[in-house]
Coordinates of C-alpha atoms in Angstrom, one line a residue:
X1 CA 0.1 0.0 0.0
X2 CA 2.9 2.4 -0.4
X3 CA 2.9 5.2 -3.0
X4 CA 4.6 3.4 -5.9
X5 CA 3.6 -0.1 -5.1
X6 CA -0.4 -0.2 -5.4
X7 CA -2.0 0.7 -8.5
X8 CA -5.4 1.1 -6.7
X9 CA -5.3 2.0 -3.1
X10 CA -9.1 2.5 -2.8
X11 CA -10.2 -0.8 -4.3
X12 CA -7.7 -2.6 -1.9
X13 CA -9.9 -1.7 0.8
X14 CA -12.9 -3.1 -0.9
X15 CA -10.8 -6.4 -1.3
X16 CA -10.0 -6.4 2.4
X17 CA -13.9 -5.9 3.3
X18 CA -14.8 -8.6 0.9
X19 CA -12.3 -11.0 2.4
X20 CA -13.7 -10.2 5.9
X21 CA -17.3 -11.0 4.4
X22 CA -15.7 -14.3 3.2
X23 CA -14.5 -15.0 6.8
X24 CA -10.9 -15.0 5.8
X25 CA -8.3 -14.1 8.4
X26 CA -7.1 -10.6 7.7
X27 CA -4.5 -8.4 9.4
X28 CA -3.9 -5.0 9.0
X29 CA 0.1 -4.3 9.1
X30 CA 0.0 -0.7 10.4
X31 CA 3.0 1.5 9.0
X32 CA 4.3 -1.3 7.1
X33 CA 4.6 -0.4 3.4
X34 CA 2.0 2.1 3.7
X35 CA -0.3 0.3 5.9
X36 CA -0.6 -2.9 3.9
X37 CA -3.1 -5.6 4.4
X38 CA -2.3 -9.4 5.1
X39 CA -4.7 -11.8 3.4
X40 CA -4.3 -15.7 2.9
X41 CA -3.1 -16.8 -0.5
X42 CA -5.9 -18.6 -2.2
X43 CA -7.0 -18.9 -5.8
X44 CA -10.1 -17.0 -5.0
X45 CA -8.4 -14.0 -3.3
X46 CA -5.8 -13.7 -6.1
X47 CA -8.7 -13.8 -8.7
X48 CA -10.7 -11.1 -6.9
X49 CA -7.6 -8.9 -6.6
X50 CA -6.9 -9.3 -10.5
X51 CA -10.6 -8.7 -11.2
X52 CA -10.5 -5.4 -9.4
X53 CA -7.2 -4.1 -10.4
X54 CA -5.5 -4.4 -7.0
X55 CA -1.6 -5.0 -6.8
X56 CA -0.7 -7.8 -4.6
X57 CA 2.4 -9.8 -3.6
X58 CA 2.6 -13.5 -2.6
X59 CA 5.1 -14.2 0.2
X60 CA 6.4 -17.7 1.5
X61 CA 5.5 -18.8 5.0
X62 CA 9.0 -18.2 6.1
X63 CA 9.2 -14.8 4.5
X64 CA 5.8 -13.6 6.0
X65 CA 7.0 -14.9 9.5
X66 CA 10.2 -12.6 9.1
X67 CA 7.9 -9.6 8.4
X68 CA 5.7 -10.3 11.2
X69 CA 8.8 -10.5 13.5
X70 CA 10.0 -7.3 12.1
X71 CA 6.8 -5.5 12.8
X72 CA 6.6 -6.9 16.3
X73 CA 10.1 -5.7 17.0
X74 CA 10.0 -2.9 19.8
X75 CA 12.5 -0.8 17.6
X76 CA 9.8 -0.5 14.9
X77 CA 6.9 1.9 14.8
X78 CA 4.6 -0.9 13.3
X79 CA 2.1 -3.2 14.6
X80 CA -0.2 -6.0 13.4
X81 CA -3.8 -5.6 14.0
X82 CA -6.4 -8.5 13.5
X83 CA -9.4 -7.6 11.6
X84 CA -12.4 -9.6 13.0
X85 CA -15.5 -9.0 11.0
X86 CA -17.0 -6.9 8.2
X87 CA -18.8 -4.1 9.9
X88 CA -22.3 -3.4 9.1
X89 CA -22.4 0.2 7.5
X90 CA -25.2 2.9 7.4
X91 CA -25.2 6.0 5.5
X92 CA -27.4 8.7 6.7
X93 CA -28.9 10.3 3.7
X94 CA -32.2 11.8 2.5
X95 CA -34.4 10.0 -0.1
X96 CA -34.2 11.4 -3.7
X97 CA -31.6 13.4 -5.6
X98 CA -29.2 16.0 -4.0
X99 CA -27.8 18.9 -5.7
X100 CA -24.3 17.8 -4.3
X101 CA -22.5 14.4 -4.0
X102 CA -21.5 12.5 -0.8
X103 CA -17.7 11.5 -1.0
X104 CA -18.4 8.6 1.3
X105 CA -21.1 7.0 -0.7
X106 CA -19.1 7.6 -3.8
X107 CA -16.0 5.8 -2.4
X108 CA -17.9 3.0 -0.8
X109 CA -19.5 2.3 -4.3
X110 CA -16.3 2.5 -6.0
X111 CA -14.6 0.3 -3.6
X112 CA -17.4 -2.2 -3.7
X113 CA -18.2 -2.0 -0.1
X114 CA -21.8 -2.5 0.7
X115 CA -23.8 -0.2 2.8
X116 CA -27.5 0.6 3.7
X117 CA -29.1 4.1 3.3
X118 CA -31.0 5.4 6.4
X119 CA -32.6 8.6 7.2
X120 CA -34.9 10.0 10.0
X121 CA -37.5 7.4 10.0
X122 CA -35.2 4.7 10.6
X123 CA -33.0 6.6 13.1
X124 CA -35.9 7.6 15.2
X125 CA -37.2 4.1 15.3
X126 CA -33.9 2.9 16.9
X127 CA -32.6 1.1 13.9
X128 CA -29.1 2.2 14.5
X129 CA -28.5 -0.6 16.8
X130 CA -28.3 -2.8 13.7
X131 CA -25.0 -1.1 12.4
X132 CA -21.5 -0.9 13.6
X133 CA -20.5 2.2 11.6
X134 CA -22.7 5.4 10.8
X135 CA -21.8 8.0 8.2
X136 CA -23.2 11.7 8.1
X137 CA -22.2 14.0 5.3
X138 CA -23.8 17.1 3.9
X139 CA -26.5 17.4 6.6
X140 CA -28.0 20.2 8.7
X141 CA -28.9 19.2 12.2
X142 CA -29.7 22.8 13.3
X143 CA -33.0 23.0 11.2
X144 CA -31.6 25.9 9.1
X145 CA -31.6 24.0 5.7
X146 CA -27.8 24.2 5.4
X147 CA -27.9 28.0 5.6
X148 CA -28.5 28.1 1.9
X149 CA -31.1 30.7 2.2
X150 CA -29.0 33.6 1.1
X151 CA -28.0 32.2 -2.3
X152 CA -30.5 29.5 -3.1
X153 CA -34.0 30.5 -1.6
X154 CA -35.6 30.8 -4.9
X155 CA -34.0 27.7 -6.3
X156 CA -36.6 24.9 -7.0
X157 CA -34.4 22.3 -5.3
X158 CA -34.2 24.5 -2.2
X159 CA -38.0 25.0 -2.1
X160 CA -38.7 21.4 -2.5
X161 CA -36.2 20.2 0.1
X162 CA -37.7 22.7 2.7
X163 CA -41.2 21.5 2.0
X164 CA -40.1 17.8 2.2
X165 CA -38.3 18.3 5.3
X166 CA -41.2 20.1 6.9
X167 CA -43.7 17.4 5.8
X168 CA -41.5 14.9 7.2
X169 CA -41.1 16.5 10.5
X170 CA -45.0 16.7 10.8
X171 CA -45.4 13.2 9.8
X172 CA -43.1 12.1 12.5
X173 CA -44.9 14.1 15.3
X174 CA -42.9 17.4 15.4
X175 CA -43.9 20.9 14.9
X176 CA -40.6 22.2 13.6
X177 CA -37.8 20.8 11.4
X178 CA -35.2 21.9 14.0
X179 CA -37.0 19.8 17.0
X180 CA -37.0 16.8 14.6
X181 CA -33.3 17.1 13.8
X182 CA -32.6 17.5 17.3
X183 CA -34.3 14.3 18.2
X184 CA -32.4 12.7 15.4
X185 CA -29.1 14.0 16.8
X186 CA -29.9 12.9 20.0
X187 CA -30.5 9.4 18.8
X188 CA -27.1 9.4 17.0
X189 CA -25.6 10.7 20.2
X190 CA -27.1 7.8 22.2
X191 CA -25.8 5.4 19.4
X192 CA -22.4 6.4 19.9
X193 CA -22.5 6.5 23.6
X194 CA -23.8 2.8 23.5
X195 CA -20.6 1.8 21.6
X196 CA -21.3 2.9 17.9
X197 CA -18.8 4.6 15.7
X198 CA -19.8 7.7 13.8
X199 CA -17.8 9.3 10.9
X200 CA -18.9 12.7 10.0
X201 CA -18.0 15.1 7.0
X202 CA -18.4 18.5 6.0
X203 CA -21.4 20.4 7.5
X204 CA -22.5 17.3 9.6
X205 CA -19.7 17.8 11.8
X206 CA -20.3 21.2 13.2
X207 CA -24.2 21.3 12.6
X208 CA -24.3 18.0 14.7
X209 CA -22.5 19.5 17.8
X210 CA -24.3 22.8 17.4
X211 CA -27.6 21.0 17.5
X212 CA -26.7 19.2 20.7
X213 CA -25.4 22.3 22.4
X214 CA -28.6 24.2 21.6
X215 CA -30.8 21.7 22.9
X216 CA -34.1 23.6 24.3
X217 CA -32.9 26.9 22.6
X218 CA -34.5 28.4 19.3
X219 CA -31.6 29.5 17.2
X220 CA -33.6 29.6 13.9
X221 CA -34.7 32.8 12.3
X222 CA -38.3 33.2 10.9
X223 CA -37.5 32.2 7.6
X224 CA -36.4 28.8 8.8
X225 CA -39.1 27.9 11.3
X226 CA -41.8 30.6 11.2
X227 CA -41.1 32.4 14.5
X228 CA -38.3 34.4 16.2
X229 CA -35.1 33.0 17.6
X230 CA -34.7 33.2 21.5
X231 CA -33.3 36.4 22.5
X232 CA -29.5 36.4 23.3
X233 CA -29.4 32.7 22.4
X234 CA -25.6 32.6 22.4
X235 CA -25.3 33.0 26.1
X236 CA -27.6 30.0 26.4
X237 CA -25.5 27.5 24.4
X238 CA -24.3 24.5 26.6
X239 CA -21.1 23.3 25.2
X240 CA -20.9 20.5 27.6
X241 CA -23.4 18.6 25.3
X242 CA -21.3 18.8 22.1
X243 CA -18.9 16.0 21.1
X244 CA -15.9 18.0 19.8
X245 CA -16.3 21.7 20.0
X246 CA -16.4 24.4 22.6
X247 CA -16.7 28.2 23.0
X248 CA -18.0 28.7 19.5
X249 CA -20.0 31.7 18.4
X250 CA -23.0 31.1 16.2
X251 CA -23.6 33.1 13.0
X252 CA -26.9 35.0 13.4
X253 CA -27.3 36.4 9.9
X254 CA -29.6 34.1 8.0
X255 CA -27.9 35.5 4.6
X256 CA -24.6 34.3 5.6
X257 CA -23.6 30.8 4.5
X258 CA -22.0 29.6 7.7
X259 CA -23.0 28.1 11.1
X260 CA -20.4 29.4 13.3
X261 CA -16.9 30.5 13.7
X262 CA -15.8 26.6 14.2
X263 CA -15.3 26.5 10.3
X264 CA -12.4 28.2 8.7
X265 CA -13.6 28.2 5.2
X266 CA -13.5 32.1 5.4
X267 CA -9.7 32.1 5.7
X268 CA -9.5 30.5 2.2
X269 CA -12.0 33.3 0.8
X270 CA -9.8 36.0 2.4
X271 CA -6.6 34.6 1.0
X272 CA -5.1 33.6 4.3
X273 CA -4.8 30.1 2.6
X274 CA -4.3 29.9 -1.0
X275 CA -5.2 26.7 -3.1
X276 CA -1.6 25.8 -3.9
X277 CA -0.7 26.1 0.0
X278 CA -3.8 24.2 1.2
X279 CA -2.3 20.9 2.5
X280 CA -2.6 19.2 5.9
X281 CA -0.3 16.9 7.6
X282 CA -1.1 13.8 9.3
X283 CA 0.1 13.1 12.8
X284 CA 2.5 10.4 13.6
X285 CA 1.5 8.0 16.4
X286 CA 3.0 5.0 18.1
X287 CA 1.5 2.0 16.4
X288 CA 2.1 -0.2 19.4
X289 CA 0.8 2.1 22.0
X290 CA -1.7 4.1 20.1
X291 CA -3.1 1.7 17.4
X292 CA -6.5 3.5 17.1
X293 CA -5.3 6.8 15.7
X294 CA -2.4 4.9 13.9
X295 CA -5.2 2.9 11.9
X296 CA -7.2 6.1 11.0
X297 CA -4.0 7.8 9.7
X298 CA -2.7 5.0 7.6
X299 CA -1.7 6.4 4.1
X300 CA 1.0 6.4 1.5
X301 CA 1.9 10.0 2.3
X302 CA 1.9 12.3 5.3
X303 CA 0.9 15.4 3.4
X304 CA -2.6 15.4 2.0
X305 CA -4.1 17.9 -0.4
X306 CA -6.8 20.1 1.2
X307 CA -10.4 20.5 -0.2
X308 CA -13.1 23.0 0.7
X309 CA -16.7 22.2 1.9
X310 CA -19.4 24.1 3.6
X311 CA -17.3 23.0 6.7
X312 CA -13.7 22.9 5.4
X313 CA -11.8 22.6 8.7
X314 CA -12.1 23.4 12.3
X315 CA -10.3 26.3 14.3
X316 CA -8.1 24.6 16.9
X317 CA -9.1 26.9 19.7
X318 CA -12.6 25.7 19.3
X319 CA -11.8 22.0 19.7
X320 CA -12.1 20.3 23.2
X321 CA -9.0 19.2 25.0
X322 CA -10.4 15.6 25.1
X323 CA -10.4 15.4 21.3
X324 CA -7.4 14.0 19.6
X325 CA -5.9 15.8 16.5
X326 CA -5.2 13.5 13.5
X327 CA -4.5 16.1 10.7
X328 CA -3.8 19.8 10.9
X329 CA -2.9 22.7 8.6
X330 CA -0.5 25.0 10.8
X331 CA -0.6 28.0 8.5
X332 CA -3.8 29.2 10.3
X333 CA -4.0 26.9 13.3
X334 CA -6.8 24.7 12.0
X335 CA -7.6 21.0 12.3
X336 CA -8.9 19.1 9.4
X337 CA -9.3 15.6 10.9
X338 CA -10.0 14.9 14.5
X339 CA -11.2 11.8 16.7
X340 CA -12.6 11.3 20.0
X341 CA -14.5 9.0 22.3
X342 CA -18.1 9.5 23.9
X343 CA -19.2 6.9 26.4
X344 CA -18.4 3.4 25.0
X345 CA -18.2 4.6 21.4
X346 CA -16.0 6.8 19.0
X347 CA -16.4 9.6 16.5
X348 CA -14.2 11.1 13.7
X349 CA -14.9 14.4 12.0
X350 CA -13.3 15.1 8.7
X351 CA -13.7 18.6 7.3
X352 CA -14.4 19.3 3.6
X353 CA -16.7 17.8 1.0
X354 CA -14.8 16.1 -1.8
X355 CA -11.0 15.1 -1.3
X356 CA -10.5 15.3 -5.1
X357 CA -12.6 18.4 -6.1
X358 CA -11.1 21.4 -4.2
X359 CA -14.1 23.5 -4.2
X360 CA -17.1 21.3 -5.2
X361 CA -20.1 23.5 -5.9
X362 CA -23.9 23.1 -5.8
X363 CA -24.8 21.2 -8.9
X364 CA -21.2 20.3 -9.9
X365 CA -20.9 17.0 -11.6
X366 CA -19.6 14.1 -9.3
X367 CA -16.0 13.0 -9.0
X368 CA -14.8 10.1 -11.3
X369 CA -13.0 7.9 -8.9
X370 CA -11.4 6.0 -11.6
X371 CA -9.3 9.0 -12.2
X372 CA -8.1 9.1 -8.5
X373 CA -7.6 5.5 -7.5
X374 CA -4.6 6.5 -5.2
X375 CA -6.2 9.4 -3.6
X376 CA -4.9 9.9 0.0
X377 CA -7.7 12.0 1.0
X378 CA -10.3 9.4 0.1
X379 CA -8.0 6.9 1.9
X380 CA -8.6 8.5 5.1
X381 CA -12.4 7.8 4.7
X382 CA -11.6 4.1 3.9
X383 CA -9.4 4.0 7.1
X384 CA -12.6 4.8 9.2
X385 CA -14.7 2.1 7.2
X386 CA -12.4 -0.7 8.3
X387 CA -11.6 0.7 11.7
X388 CA -14.5 -0.8 13.4
X389 CA -13.5 -4.4 12.2
X390 CA -10.3 -4.3 14.1
X391 CA -9.9 -6.0 17.6
X392 CA -9.3 -3.0 19.9
X393 CA -6.7 -2.0 22.3
X394 CA -7.1 0.6 24.8
X395 CA -6.1 4.0 23.7
X396 CA -2.9 5.4 25.6
X397 CA -2.7 9.0 24.2

């Protein structure tokens, strides 16, 4: 899985998932040649790799034992992690066509990793317990319809989505979309606390935390929910309820395409970070002592090209001290990729919308992943997909 050795990094994850479904014994060799996977040598495995265009090497038993001995050496920052089962994956996504694309859905499809689409009805009826891994992408849990009002309030798709969201909320017994979305966020919170793994990208990251911290507070202006917001609602925010973020200030202006000062997208619009400088570095962890963050950072490069989204990255001073930084851009002290625990479960937040489309706009064509089979940005998503399959060791950091 190193840079030059693998012709299709993304489909290699699909092969690994497929092998787990077939109940083959699989190991993840952390920090060994870019985070390689060890599978048994069978005709079926070889054929599947050839069909999907995944590069593999065959080792003798003695050679493999020598590699595993090298990995286990205390002098090497490497580790062997056993993958036990193929995790059941749920993708939280609304029914029907969206005017944007979900990077996780695209890469799961490309890698041929199966998933189930769920939405509010399934979450509120406690179906999350059926899944090991939940993905949230371009979603607004605050009930403000993605803060698209300023630019798209007259667009047919915006009008239709607002109407559909209101009808869904009423059908589920809620007076407002914001109340219904808070109930969904609360169910997801309970899922994580109970031992589930949640992976969120783009606006699902900060809007999820804002919704939890704003429980019982009306932060929506009249064009969103038909009545006024609570006076001085900023002072009522309870940061103890959020997963990752603290001390953030909400954006009150409904015409501004932003939720709060958690997000650092404006630093790009102001020219503080230019596209050619927009890279983030993955942190280097001890594979033997901290296998969890090491798994999440497996890649064939430590430097990953940045990409924008409604929520592009996170201001470092808005991140709780209990949250682990996995990837950062030091130019403006922002975090791109973070991880934490909540109760018995875990969550990862990944800023940005599409790792291979720097500024993906509403209505743009979806990325063709056949053109990016070695994308390091998409590899980070797939690390999170396989992470729940691993036999866990206690986090030391």
